[in-house]
PDB file of C-alpha atoms in Angstrom:
ATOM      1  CA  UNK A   1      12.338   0.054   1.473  1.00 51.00           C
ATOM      2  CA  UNK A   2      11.576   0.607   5.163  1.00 57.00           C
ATOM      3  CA  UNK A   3       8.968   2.994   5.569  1.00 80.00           C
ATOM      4  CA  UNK A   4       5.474   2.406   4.246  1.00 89.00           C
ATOM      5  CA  UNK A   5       2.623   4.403   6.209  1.00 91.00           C
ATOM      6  CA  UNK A   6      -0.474   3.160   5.559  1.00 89.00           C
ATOM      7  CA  UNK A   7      -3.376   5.174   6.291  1.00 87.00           C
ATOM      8  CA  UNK A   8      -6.195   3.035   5.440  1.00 86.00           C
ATOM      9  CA  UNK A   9      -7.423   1.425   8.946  1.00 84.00           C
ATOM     10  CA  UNK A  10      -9.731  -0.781   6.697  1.00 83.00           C
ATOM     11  CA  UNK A  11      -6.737  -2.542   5.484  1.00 86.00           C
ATOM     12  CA  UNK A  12      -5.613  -6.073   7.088  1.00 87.00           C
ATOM     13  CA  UNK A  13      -1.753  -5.098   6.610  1.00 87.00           C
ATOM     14  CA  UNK A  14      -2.368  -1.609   8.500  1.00 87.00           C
ATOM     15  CA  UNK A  15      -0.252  -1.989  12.011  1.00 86.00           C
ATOM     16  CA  UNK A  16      -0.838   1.512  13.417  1.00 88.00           C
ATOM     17  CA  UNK A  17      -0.707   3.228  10.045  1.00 89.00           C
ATOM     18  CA  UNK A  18       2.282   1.169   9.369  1.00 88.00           C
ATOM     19  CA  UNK A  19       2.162  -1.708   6.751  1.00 88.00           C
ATOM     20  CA  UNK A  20       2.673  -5.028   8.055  1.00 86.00           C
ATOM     21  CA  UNK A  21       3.439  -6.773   4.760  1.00 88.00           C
ATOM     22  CA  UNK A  22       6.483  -8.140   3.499  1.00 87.00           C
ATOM     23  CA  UNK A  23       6.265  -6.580   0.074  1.00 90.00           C
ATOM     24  CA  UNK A  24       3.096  -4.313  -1.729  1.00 91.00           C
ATOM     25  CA  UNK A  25       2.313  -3.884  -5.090  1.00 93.00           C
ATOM     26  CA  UNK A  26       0.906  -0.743  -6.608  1.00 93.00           C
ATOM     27  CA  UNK A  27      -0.426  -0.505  -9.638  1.00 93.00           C
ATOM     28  CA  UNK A  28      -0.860   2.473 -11.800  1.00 92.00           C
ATOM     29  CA  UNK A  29       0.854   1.649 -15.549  1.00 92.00           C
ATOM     30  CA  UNK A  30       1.540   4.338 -17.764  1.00 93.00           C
ATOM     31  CA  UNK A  31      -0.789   7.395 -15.338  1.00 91.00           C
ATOM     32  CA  UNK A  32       0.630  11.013 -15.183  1.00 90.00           C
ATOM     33  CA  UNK A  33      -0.593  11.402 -11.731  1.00 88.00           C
ATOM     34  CA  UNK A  34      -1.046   9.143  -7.856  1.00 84.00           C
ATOM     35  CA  UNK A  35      -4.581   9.353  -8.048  1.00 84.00           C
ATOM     36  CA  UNK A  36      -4.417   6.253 -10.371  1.00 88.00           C
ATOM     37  CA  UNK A  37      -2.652   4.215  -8.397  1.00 91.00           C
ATOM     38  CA  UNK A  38      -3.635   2.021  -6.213  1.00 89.00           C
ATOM     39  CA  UNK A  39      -2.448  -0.561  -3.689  1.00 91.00           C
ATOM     40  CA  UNK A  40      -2.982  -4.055  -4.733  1.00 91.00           C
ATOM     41  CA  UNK A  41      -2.009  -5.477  -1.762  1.00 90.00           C
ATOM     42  CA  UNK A  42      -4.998  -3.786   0.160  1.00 87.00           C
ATOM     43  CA  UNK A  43      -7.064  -6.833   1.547  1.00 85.00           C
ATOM     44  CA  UNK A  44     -10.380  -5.665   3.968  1.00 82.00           C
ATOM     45  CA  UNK A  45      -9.810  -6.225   7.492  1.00 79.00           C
ATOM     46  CA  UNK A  46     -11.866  -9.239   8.449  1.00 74.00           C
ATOM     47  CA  UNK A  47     -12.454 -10.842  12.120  1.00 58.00           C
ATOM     48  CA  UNK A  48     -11.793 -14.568  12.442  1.00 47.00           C
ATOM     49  CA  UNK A  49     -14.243 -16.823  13.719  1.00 46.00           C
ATOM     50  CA  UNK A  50     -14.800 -17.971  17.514  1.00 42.00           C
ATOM     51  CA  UNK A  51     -13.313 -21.123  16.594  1.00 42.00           C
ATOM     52  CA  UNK A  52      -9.933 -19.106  15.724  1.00 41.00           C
ATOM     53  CA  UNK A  53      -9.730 -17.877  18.939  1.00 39.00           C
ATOM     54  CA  UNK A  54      -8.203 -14.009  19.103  1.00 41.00           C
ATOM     55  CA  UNK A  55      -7.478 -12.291  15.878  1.00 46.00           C
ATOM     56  CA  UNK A  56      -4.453 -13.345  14.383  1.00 46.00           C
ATOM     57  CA  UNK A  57      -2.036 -10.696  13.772  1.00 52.00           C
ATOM     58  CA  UNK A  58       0.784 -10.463  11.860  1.00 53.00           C
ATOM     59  CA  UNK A  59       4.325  -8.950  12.466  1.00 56.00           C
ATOM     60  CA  UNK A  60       5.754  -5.432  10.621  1.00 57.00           C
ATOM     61  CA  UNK A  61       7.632  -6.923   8.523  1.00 61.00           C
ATOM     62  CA  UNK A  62      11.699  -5.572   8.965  1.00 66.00           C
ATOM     63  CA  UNK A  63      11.408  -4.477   5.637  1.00 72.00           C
ATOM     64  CA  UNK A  64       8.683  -4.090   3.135  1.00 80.00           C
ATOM     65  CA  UNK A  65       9.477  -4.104  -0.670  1.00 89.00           C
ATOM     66  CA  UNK A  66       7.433  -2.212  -3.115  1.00 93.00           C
ATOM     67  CA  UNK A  67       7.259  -3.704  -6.449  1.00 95.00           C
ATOM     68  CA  UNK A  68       5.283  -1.168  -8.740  1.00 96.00           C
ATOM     69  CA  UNK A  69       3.838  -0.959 -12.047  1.00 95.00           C
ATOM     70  CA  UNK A  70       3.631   2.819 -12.242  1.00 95.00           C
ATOM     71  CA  UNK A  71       6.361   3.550 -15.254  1.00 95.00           C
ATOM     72  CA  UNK A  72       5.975   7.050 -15.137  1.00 96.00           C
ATOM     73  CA  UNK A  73       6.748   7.838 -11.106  1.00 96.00           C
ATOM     74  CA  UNK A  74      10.120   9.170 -10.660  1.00 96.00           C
ATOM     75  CA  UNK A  75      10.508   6.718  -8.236  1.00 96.00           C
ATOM     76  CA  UNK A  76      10.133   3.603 -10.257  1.00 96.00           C
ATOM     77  CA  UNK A  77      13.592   1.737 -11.091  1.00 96.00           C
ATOM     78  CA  UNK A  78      12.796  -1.152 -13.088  1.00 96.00           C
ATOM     79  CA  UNK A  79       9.215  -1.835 -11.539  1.00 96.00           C
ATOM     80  CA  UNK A  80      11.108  -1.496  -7.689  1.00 95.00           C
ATOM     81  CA  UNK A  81      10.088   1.423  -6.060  1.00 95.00           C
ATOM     82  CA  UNK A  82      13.147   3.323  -4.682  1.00 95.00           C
ATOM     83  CA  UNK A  83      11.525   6.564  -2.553  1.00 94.00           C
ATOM     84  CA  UNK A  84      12.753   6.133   1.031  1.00 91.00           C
ATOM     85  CA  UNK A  85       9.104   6.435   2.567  1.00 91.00           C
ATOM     86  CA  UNK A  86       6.064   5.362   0.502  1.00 93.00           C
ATOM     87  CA  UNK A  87       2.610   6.558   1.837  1.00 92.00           C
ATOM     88  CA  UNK A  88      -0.501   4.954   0.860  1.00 91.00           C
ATOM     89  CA  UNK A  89      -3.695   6.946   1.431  1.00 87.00           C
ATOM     90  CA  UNK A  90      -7.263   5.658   1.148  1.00 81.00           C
ATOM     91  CA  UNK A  91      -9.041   6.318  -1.707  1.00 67.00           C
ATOM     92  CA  UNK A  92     -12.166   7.628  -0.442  1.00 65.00           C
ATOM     93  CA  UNK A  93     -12.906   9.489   3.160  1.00 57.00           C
ATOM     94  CA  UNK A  94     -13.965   6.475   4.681  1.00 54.00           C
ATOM     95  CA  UNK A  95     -11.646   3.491   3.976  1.00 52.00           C
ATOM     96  CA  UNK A  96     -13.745   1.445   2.633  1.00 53.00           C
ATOM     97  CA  UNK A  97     -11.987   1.420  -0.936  1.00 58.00           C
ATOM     98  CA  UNK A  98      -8.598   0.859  -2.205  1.00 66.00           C
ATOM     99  CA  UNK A  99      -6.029   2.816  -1.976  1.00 82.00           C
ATOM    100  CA  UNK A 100      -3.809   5.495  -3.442  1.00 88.00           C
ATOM    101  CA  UNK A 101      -0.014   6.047  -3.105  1.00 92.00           C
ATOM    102  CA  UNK A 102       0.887   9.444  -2.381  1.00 92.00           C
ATOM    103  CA  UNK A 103       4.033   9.215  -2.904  1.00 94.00           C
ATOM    104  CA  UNK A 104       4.131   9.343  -6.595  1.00 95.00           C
ATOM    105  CA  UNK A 105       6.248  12.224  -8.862  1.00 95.00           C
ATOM    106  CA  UNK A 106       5.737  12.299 -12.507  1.00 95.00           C
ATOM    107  CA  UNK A 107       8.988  11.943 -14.310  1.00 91.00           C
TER     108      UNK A 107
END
């Protein structure tokens, strides 16, 4: 998996809508539909304290795996997701929540 947008600015892994992390987890079990999914790997963007120094960033990963529970998603091979771009939306209008992968198809 290469391409994960992320478009949840709120997120700590978001790298100009792009997710920094290594591998993501969605969640979403046996649902019929992306709206209950969600990204478990969304953590809240948080400054550092003063005694930190700048904000610590980290790299875009090369390549970011998707494990997923979602059973039902066309895309999911043995809880791996396989689509070649993956985009995660916020769940609400202002990123403050979760999130929701829009890249789900019902089998």
């Amino acid at each position: 998996m290469n391409s994960i947008a992320c478009k949840n600015a709120s997120c700590a892994h978001n790298r100009d809508g792009c997710c920094g992390a290594a591998i993501i987890q969605v969640r979403g079990g046996a649902t019929l539909s992306g709206d209950h999914t969600y990204c478990n790997t969304y953590s809240a963007r948080r400054r550092l304290g003063a005694e930190f120094g700048a904000d610590m960033e980290e790299a875009l990963a090369e390549e970011t795996l998707v494990a997923c529970t979602a059973i039902r998603c066309a895309y999911n091979e043995h809880y791996a997701c396989k689509a070649d771009h993956v985009v995660i939306d916020p769940s609400d209008e202002h990123c403050y929540t979760p999130t929701q992968c829009q890249t789900f198809r019902p089998r």
